[in-house]
Short mmCIF file of N, CA, C and O in Angstrom, two decimals:
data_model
loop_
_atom_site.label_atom_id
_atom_site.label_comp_id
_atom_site.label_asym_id
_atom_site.label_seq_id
_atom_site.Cartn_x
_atom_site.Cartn_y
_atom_site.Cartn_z
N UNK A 1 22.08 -57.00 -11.27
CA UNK A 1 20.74 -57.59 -11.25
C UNK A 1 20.39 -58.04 -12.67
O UNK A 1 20.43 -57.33 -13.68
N UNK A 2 20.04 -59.33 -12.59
CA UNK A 2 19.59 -60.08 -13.98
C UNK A 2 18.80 -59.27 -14.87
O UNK A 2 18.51 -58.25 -14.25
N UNK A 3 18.26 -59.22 -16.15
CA UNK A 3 17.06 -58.56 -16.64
C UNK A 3 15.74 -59.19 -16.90
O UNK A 3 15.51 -59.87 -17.90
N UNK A 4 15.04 -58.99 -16.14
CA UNK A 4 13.78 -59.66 -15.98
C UNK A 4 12.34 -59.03 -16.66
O UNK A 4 11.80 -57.97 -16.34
N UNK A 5 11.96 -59.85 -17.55
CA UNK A 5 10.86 -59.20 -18.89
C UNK A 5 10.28 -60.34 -18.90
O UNK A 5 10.70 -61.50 -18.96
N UNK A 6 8.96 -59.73 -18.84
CA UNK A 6 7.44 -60.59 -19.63
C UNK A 6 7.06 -60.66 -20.68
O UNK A 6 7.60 -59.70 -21.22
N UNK A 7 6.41 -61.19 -21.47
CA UNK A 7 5.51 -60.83 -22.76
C UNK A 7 3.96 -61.39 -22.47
O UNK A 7 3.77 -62.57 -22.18
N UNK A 8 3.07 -60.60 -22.55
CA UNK A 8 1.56 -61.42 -22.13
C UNK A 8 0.66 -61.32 -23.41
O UNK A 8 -0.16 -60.43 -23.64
N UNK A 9 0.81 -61.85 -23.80
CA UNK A 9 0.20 -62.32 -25.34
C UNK A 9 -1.19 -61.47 -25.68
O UNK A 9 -1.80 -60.99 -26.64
N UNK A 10 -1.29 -61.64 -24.10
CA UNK A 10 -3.42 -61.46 -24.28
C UNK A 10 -3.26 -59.65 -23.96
O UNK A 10 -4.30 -59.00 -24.10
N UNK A 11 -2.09 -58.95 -23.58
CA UNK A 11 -2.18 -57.42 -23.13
C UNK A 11 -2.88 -56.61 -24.02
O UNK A 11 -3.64 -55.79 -23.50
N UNK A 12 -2.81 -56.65 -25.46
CA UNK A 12 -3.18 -56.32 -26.11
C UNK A 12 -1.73 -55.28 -26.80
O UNK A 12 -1.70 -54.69 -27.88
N UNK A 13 -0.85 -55.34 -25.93
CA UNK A 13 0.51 -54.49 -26.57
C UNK A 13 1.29 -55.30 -27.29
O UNK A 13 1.59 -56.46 -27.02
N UNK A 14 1.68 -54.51 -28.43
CA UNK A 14 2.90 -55.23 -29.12
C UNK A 14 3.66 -56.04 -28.95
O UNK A 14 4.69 -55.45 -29.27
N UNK A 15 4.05 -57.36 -28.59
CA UNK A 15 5.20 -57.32 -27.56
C UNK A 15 6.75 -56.92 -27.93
O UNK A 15 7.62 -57.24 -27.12
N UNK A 16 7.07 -56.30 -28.99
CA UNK A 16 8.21 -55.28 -28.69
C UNK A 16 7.87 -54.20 -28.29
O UNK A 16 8.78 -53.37 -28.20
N UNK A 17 7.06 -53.94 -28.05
CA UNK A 17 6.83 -52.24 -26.87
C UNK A 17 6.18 -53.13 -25.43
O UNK A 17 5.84 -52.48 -24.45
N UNK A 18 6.13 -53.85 -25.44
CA UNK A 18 6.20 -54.51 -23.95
C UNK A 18 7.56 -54.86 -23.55
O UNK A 18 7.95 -54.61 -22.41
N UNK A 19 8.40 -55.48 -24.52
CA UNK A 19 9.39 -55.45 -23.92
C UNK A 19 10.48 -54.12 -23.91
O UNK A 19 11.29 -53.96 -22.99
N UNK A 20 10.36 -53.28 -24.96
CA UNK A 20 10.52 -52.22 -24.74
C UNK A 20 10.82 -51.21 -23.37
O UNK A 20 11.85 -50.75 -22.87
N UNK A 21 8.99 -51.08 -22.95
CA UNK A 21 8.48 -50.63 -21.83
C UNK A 21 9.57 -51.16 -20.57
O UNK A 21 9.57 -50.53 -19.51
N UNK A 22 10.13 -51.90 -20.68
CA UNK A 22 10.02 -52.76 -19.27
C UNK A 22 11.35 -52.68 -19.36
O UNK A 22 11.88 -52.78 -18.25
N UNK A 23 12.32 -52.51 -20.53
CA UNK A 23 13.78 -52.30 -20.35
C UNK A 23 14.30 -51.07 -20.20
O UNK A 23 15.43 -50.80 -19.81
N UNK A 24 12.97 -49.92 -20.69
CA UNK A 24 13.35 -48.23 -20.36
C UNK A 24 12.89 -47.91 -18.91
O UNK A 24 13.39 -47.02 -18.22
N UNK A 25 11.62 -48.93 -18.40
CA UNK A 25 11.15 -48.58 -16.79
C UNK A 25 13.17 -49.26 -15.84
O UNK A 25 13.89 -48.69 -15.01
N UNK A 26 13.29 -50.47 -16.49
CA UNK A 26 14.84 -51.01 -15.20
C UNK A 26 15.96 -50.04 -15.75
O UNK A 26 16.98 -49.89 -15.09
N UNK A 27 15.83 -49.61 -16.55
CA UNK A 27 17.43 -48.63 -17.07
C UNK A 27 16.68 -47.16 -16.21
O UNK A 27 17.41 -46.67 -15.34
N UNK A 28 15.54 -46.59 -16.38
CA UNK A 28 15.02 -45.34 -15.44
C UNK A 28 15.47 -45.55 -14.01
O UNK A 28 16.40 -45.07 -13.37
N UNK A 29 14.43 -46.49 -13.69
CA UNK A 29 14.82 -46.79 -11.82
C UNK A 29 15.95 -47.38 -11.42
O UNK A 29 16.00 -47.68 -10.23
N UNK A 30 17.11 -47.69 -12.27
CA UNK A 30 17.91 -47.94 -11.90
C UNK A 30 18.13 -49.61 -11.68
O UNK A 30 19.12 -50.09 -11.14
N UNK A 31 17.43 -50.09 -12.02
CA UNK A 31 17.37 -51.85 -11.66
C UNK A 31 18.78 -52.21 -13.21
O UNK A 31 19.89 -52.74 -13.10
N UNK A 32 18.23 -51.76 -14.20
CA UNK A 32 19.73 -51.74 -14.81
C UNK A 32 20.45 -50.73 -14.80
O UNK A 32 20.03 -49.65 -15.22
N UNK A 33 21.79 -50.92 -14.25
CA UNK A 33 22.32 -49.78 -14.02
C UNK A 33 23.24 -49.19 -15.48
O UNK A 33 23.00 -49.81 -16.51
N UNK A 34 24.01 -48.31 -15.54
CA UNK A 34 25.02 -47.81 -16.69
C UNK A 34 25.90 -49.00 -16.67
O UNK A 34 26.22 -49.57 -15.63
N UNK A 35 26.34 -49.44 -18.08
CA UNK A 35 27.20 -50.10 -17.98
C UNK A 35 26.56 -51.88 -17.98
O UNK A 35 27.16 -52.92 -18.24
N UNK A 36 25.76 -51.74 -17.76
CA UNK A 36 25.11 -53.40 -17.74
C UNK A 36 24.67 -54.02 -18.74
O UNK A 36 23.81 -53.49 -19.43
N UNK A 37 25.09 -55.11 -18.99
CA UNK A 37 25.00 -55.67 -20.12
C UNK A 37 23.89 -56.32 -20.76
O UNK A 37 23.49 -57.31 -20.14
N UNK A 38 23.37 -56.08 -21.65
CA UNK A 38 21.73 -56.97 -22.19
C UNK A 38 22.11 -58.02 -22.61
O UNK A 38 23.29 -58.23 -22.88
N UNK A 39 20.91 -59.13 -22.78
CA UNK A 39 21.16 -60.69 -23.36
C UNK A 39 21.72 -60.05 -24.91
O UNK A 39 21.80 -58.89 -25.30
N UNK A 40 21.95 -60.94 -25.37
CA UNK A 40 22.23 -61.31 -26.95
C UNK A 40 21.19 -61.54 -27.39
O UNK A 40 20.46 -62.43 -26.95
N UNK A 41 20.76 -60.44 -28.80
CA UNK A 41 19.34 -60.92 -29.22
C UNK A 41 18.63 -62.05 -29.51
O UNK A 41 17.40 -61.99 -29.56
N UNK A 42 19.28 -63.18 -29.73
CA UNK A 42 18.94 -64.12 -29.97
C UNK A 42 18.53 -64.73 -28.69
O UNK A 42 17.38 -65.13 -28.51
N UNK A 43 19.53 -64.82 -27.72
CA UNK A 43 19.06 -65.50 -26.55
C UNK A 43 18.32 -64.83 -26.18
O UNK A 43 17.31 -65.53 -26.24
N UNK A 44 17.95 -63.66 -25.71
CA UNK A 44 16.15 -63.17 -25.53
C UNK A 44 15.42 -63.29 -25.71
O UNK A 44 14.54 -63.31 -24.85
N UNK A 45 15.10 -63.57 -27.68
CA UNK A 45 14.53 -63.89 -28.68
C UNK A 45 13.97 -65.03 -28.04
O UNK A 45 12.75 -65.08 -27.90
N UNK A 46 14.90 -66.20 -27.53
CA UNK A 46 14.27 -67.29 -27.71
C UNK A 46 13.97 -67.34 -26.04
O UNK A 46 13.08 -68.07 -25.59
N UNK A 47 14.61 -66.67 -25.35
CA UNK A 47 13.84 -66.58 -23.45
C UNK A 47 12.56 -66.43 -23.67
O UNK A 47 11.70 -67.16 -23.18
N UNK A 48 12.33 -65.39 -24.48
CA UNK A 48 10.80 -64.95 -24.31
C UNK A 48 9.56 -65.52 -25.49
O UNK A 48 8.45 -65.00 -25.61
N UNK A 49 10.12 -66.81 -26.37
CA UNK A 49 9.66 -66.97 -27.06
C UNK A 49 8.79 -65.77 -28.41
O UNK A 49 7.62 -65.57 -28.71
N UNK A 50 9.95 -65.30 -28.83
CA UNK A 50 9.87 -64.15 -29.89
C UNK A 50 10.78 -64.13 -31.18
O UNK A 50 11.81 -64.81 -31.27
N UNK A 51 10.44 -63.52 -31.92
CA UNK A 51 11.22 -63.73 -33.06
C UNK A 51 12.42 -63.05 -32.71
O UNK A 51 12.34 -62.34 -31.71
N UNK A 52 13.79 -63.09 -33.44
CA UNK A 52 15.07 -62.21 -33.78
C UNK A 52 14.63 -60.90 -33.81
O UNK A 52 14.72 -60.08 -32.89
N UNK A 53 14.23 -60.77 -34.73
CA UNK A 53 13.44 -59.41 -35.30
C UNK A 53 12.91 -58.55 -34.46
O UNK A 53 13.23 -57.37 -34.28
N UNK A 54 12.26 -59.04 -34.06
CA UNK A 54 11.32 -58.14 -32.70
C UNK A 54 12.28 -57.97 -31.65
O UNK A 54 12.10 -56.99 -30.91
N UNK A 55 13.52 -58.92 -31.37
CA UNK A 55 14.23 -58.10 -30.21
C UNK A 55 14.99 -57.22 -30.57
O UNK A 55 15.52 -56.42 -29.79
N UNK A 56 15.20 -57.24 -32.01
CA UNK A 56 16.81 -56.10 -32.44
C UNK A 56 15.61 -54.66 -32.67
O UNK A 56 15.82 -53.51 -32.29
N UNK A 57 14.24 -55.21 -33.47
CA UNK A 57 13.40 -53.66 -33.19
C UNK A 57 13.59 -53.08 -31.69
O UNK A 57 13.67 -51.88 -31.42
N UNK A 58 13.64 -54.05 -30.82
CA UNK A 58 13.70 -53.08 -29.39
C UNK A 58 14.92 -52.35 -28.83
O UNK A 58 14.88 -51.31 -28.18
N UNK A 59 16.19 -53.12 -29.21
CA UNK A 59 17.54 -52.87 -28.98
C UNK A 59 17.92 -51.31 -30.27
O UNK A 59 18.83 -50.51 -30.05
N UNK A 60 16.93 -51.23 -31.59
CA UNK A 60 17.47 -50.18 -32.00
C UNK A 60 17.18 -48.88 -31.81
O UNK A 60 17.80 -47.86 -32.09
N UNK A 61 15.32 -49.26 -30.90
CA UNK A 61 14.74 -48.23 -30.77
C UNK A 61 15.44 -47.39 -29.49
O UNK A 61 15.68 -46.20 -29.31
N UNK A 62 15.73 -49.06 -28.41
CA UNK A 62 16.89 -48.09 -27.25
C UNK A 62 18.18 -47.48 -27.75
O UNK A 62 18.76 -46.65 -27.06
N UNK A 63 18.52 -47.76 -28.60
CA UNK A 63 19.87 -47.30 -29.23
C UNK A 63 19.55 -45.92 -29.94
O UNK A 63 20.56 -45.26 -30.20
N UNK A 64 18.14 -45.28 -30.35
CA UNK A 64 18.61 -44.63 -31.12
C UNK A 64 17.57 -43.29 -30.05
O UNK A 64 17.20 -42.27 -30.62
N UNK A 65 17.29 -43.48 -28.84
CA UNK A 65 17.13 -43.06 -27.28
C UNK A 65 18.04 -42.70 -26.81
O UNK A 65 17.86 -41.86 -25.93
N UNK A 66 19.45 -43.09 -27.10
CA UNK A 66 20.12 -43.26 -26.38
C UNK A 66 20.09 -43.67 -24.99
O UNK A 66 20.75 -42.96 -24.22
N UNK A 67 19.44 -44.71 -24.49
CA UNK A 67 19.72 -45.56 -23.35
C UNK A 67 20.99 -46.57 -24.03
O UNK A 67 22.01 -46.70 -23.34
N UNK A 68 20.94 -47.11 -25.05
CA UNK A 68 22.07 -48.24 -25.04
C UNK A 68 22.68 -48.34 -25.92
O UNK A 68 22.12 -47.87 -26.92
N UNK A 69 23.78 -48.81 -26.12
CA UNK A 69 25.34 -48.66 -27.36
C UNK A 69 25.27 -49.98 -27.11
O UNK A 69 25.13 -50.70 -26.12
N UNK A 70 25.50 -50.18 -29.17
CA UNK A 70 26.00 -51.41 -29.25
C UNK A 70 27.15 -51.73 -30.07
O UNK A 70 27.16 -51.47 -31.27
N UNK A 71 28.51 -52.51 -29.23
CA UNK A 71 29.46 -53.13 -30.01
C UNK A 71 30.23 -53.89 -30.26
O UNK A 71 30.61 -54.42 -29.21
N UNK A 72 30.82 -54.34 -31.25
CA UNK A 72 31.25 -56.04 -31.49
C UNK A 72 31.49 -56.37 -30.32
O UNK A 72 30.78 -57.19 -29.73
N UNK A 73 32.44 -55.85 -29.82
CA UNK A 73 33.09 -57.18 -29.11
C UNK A 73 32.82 -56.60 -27.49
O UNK A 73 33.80 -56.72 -26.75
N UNK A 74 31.55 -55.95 -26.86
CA UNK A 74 31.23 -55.22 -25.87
C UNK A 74 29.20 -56.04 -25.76
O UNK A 74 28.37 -56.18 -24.86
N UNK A 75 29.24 -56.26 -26.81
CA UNK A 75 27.68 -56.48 -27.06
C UNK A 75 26.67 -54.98 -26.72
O UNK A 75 27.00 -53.80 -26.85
N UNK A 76 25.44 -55.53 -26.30
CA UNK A 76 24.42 -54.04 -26.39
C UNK A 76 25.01 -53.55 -24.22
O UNK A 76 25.81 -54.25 -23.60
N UNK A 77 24.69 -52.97 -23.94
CA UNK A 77 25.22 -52.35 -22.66
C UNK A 77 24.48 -50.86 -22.93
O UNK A 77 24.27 -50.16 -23.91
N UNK A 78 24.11 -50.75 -20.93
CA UNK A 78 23.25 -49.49 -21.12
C UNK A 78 24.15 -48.28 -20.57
O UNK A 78 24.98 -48.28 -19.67
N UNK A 79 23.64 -47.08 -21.54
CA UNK A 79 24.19 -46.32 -21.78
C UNK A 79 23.91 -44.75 -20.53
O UNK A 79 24.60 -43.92 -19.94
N UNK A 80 22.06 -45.19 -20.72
CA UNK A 80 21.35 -43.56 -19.88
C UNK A 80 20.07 -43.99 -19.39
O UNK A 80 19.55 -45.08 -19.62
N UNK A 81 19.75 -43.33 -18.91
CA UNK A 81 19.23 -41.83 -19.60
C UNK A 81 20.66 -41.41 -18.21
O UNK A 81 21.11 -42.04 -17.25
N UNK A 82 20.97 -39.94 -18.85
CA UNK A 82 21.29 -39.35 -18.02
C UNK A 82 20.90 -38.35 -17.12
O UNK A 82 21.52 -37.86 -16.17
N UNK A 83 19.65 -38.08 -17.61
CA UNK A 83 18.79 -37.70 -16.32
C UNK A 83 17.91 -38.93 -16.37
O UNK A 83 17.48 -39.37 -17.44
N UNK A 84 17.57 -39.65 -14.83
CA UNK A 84 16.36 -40.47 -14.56
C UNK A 84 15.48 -40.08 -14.21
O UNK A 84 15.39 -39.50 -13.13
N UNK A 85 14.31 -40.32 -15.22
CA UNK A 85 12.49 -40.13 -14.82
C UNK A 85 12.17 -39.82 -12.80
O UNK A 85 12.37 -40.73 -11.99
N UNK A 86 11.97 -39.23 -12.61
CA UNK A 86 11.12 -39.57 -11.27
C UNK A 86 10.37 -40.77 -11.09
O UNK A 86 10.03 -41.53 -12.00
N UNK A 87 10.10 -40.93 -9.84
CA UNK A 87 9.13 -42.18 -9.85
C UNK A 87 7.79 -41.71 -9.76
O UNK A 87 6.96 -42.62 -9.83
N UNK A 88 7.27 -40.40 -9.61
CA UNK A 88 6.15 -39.94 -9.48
C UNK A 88 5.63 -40.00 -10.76
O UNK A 88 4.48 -40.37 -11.03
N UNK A 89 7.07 -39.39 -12.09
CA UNK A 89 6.51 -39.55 -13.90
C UNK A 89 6.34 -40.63 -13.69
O UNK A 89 5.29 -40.64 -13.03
N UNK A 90 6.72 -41.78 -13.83
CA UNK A 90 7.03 -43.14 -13.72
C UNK A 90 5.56 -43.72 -13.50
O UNK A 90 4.85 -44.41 -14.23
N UNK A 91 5.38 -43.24 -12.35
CA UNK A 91 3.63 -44.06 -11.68
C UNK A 91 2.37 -43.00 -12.61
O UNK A 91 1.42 -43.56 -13.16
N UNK A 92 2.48 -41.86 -12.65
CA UNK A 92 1.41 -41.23 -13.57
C UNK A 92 2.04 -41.87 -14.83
O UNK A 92 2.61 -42.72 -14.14
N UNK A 93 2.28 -42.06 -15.59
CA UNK A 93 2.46 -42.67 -16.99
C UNK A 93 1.62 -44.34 -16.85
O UNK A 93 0.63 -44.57 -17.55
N UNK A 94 1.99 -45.03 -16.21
CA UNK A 94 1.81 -46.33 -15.57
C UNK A 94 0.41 -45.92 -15.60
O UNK A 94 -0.30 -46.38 -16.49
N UNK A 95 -0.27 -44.81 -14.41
CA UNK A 95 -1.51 -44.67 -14.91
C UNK A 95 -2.75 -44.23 -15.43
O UNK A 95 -3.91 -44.35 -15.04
N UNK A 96 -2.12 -43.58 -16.60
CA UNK A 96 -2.55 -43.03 -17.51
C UNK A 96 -2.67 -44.42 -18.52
O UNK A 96 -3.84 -44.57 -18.88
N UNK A 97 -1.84 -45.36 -19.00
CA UNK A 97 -2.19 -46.93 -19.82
C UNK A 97 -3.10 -47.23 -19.05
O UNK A 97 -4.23 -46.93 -19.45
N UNK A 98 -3.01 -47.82 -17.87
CA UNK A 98 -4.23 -47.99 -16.99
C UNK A 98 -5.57 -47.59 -17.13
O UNK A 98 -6.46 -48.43 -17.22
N UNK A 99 -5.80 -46.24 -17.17
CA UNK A 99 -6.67 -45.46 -17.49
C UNK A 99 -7.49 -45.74 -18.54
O UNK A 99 -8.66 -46.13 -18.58
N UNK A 100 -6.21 -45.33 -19.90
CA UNK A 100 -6.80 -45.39 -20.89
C UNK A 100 -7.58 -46.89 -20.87
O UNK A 100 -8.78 -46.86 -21.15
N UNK A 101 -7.02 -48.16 -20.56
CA UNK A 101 -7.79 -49.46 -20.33
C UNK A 101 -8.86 -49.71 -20.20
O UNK A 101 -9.70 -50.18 -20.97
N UNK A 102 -8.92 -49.20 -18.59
CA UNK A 102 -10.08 -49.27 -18.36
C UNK A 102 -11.45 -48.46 -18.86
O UNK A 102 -12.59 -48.89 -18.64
N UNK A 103 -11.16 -47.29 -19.52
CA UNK A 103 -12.42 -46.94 -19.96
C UNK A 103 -12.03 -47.41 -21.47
O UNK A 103 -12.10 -46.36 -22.12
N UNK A 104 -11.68 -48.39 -22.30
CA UNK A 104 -11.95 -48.88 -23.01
C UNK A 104 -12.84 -50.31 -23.07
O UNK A 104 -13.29 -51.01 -23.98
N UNK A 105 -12.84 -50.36 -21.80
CA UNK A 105 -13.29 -51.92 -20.78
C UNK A 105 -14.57 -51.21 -20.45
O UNK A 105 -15.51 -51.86 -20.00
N UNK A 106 -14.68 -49.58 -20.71
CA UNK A 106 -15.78 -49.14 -19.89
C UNK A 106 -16.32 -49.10 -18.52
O UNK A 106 -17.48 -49.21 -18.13
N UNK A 107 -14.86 -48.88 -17.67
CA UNK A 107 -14.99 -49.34 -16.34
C UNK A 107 -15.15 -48.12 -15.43
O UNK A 107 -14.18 -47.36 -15.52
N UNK A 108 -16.05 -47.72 -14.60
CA UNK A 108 -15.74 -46.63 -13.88
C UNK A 108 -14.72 -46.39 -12.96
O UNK A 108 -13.99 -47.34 -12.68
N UNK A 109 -14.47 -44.96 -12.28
CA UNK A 109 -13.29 -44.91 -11.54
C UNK A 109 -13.21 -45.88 -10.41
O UNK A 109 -12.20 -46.56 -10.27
N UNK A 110 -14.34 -46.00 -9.50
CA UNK A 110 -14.28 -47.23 -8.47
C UNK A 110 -13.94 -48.44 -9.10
O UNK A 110 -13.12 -49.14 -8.50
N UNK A 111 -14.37 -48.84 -10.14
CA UNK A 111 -14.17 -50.03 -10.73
C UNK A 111 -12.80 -50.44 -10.94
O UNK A 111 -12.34 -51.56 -10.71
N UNK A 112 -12.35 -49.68 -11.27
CA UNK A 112 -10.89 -49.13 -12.23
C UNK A 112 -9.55 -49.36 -10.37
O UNK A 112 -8.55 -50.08 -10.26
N UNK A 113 -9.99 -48.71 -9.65
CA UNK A 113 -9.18 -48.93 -8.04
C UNK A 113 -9.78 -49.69 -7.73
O UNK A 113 -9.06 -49.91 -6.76
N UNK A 114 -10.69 -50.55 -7.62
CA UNK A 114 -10.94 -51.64 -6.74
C UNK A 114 -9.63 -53.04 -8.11
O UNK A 114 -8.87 -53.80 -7.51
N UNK A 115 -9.65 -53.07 -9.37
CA UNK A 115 -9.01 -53.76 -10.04
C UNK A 115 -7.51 -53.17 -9.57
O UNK A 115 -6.71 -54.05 -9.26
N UNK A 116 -7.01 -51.75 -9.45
CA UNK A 116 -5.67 -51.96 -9.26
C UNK A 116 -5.16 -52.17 -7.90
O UNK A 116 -3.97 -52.21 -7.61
N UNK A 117 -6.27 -52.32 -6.98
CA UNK A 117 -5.79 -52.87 -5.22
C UNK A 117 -5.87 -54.86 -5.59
O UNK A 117 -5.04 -55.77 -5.57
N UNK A 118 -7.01 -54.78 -5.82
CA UNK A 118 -6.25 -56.35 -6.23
C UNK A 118 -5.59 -56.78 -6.98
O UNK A 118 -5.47 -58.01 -6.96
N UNK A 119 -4.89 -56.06 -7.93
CA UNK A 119 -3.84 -56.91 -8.76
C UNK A 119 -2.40 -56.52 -7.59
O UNK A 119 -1.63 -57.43 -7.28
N UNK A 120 -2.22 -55.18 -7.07
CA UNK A 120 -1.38 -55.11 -6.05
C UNK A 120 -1.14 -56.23 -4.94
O UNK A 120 -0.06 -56.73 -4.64
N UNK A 121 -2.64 -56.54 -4.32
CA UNK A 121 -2.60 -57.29 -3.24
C UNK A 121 -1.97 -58.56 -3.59
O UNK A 121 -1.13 -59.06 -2.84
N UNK A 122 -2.37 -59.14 -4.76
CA UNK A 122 -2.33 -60.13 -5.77
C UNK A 122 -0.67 -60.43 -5.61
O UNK A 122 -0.15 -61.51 -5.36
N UNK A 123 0.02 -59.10 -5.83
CA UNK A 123 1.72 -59.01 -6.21
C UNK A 123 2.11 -58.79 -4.91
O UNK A 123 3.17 -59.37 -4.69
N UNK A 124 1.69 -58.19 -3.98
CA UNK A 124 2.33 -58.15 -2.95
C UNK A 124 2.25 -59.82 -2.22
O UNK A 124 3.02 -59.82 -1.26
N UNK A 125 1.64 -61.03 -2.36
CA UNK A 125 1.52 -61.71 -2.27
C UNK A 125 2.11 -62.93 -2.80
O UNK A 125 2.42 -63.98 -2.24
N UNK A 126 2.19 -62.51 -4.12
CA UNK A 126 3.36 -63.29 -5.10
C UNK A 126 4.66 -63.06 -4.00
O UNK A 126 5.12 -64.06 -3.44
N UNK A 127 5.29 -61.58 -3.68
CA UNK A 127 6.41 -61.80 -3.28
C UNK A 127 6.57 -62.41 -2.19
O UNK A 127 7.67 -62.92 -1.97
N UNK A 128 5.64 -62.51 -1.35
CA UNK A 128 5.73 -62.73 0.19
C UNK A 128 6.11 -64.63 -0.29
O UNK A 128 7.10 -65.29 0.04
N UNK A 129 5.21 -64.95 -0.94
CA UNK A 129 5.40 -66.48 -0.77
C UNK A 129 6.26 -67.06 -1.99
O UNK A 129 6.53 -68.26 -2.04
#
C-alpha cells in the first residue's frame, strides 16, 4: 500500500509532526507494513510541497524510534514498532488532540461531538463517492 500523507497548513501543527503523526499512525496499524519502503526525501519533499529539511527531520526522528533504518543502497524502510499500539491507544490519543482543540476553540462537549460526527459523516462520504 502506497504512503499516503497530508500537510494542512491552517492545522496549526508543524508540518513535520503532521507528517510525522501520520507515518507512526500507517507503520502502528499496519497500513505500512515491516519492510516497506518510504519515498526518497526529496521526492516527498517536493509531493507535499515542503522543504528537504523538514522531511529528513521526520525520517530521523523515525529512525531514532526505531520504526525505520536507513541505507545506501536499501533507502529508508520500516523497521517496527515491534509491539503495535492498540487501536483503542490509537483513538484515545486521536482524542485527547481533539480535545485539547476544542477547548482551545472554547467549545463545549456537545459542541466538540456534534463537530466530530460531521467531519466523520463528511469522510464517510468522501469514500463512498
Amino acid at each position: 500500500m502506497p504512503l499516503r500523507v497530508t500537510v494542512d497548513a491552517d492545522s496549526g501543527v508543524a508540518p513535520w509532526r503532521q507528517v510525522y503523526d501520520q507515518i507512526v499512525r500507517a507503520i502502528a496499524t499496519g497500513a505500512l507494513a515491516d519492510g516497506a519502503k518510504l519515498p526518497p526525501i526529496r521526492q516527498l519533499a517536493r509531493d507535499l510541497g515542503l522543504a528537504s529539511g523538514t522531511i529528513a527531520r521526520v525520517y530521523r526522528e523515525l529512525e531514532a524510534g526505531g520504526l525505520v533504518a536507513t541505507g545506501r543502497a536499501k533507502g529508508t524502510v520500516v523497521t517496527g514498532p515491534a509491539e503495535r499500539p492498540n487501536r483503542a491507544g490509537l483513538l484515545r490519543e486521536a482524542a485527547m488532540e481533539f480535545a485539547a482543540r476544542a477547548r482551545e476553540l472554547d467549545a463545549g462537549p456537545a459542541e466538540a461531538v456534534d463537530a466530530v460526527r460531521a467531519a466523520m459523516d463528511e469522510r464517510a462520504s468522501e469514500h463512498l463517492g
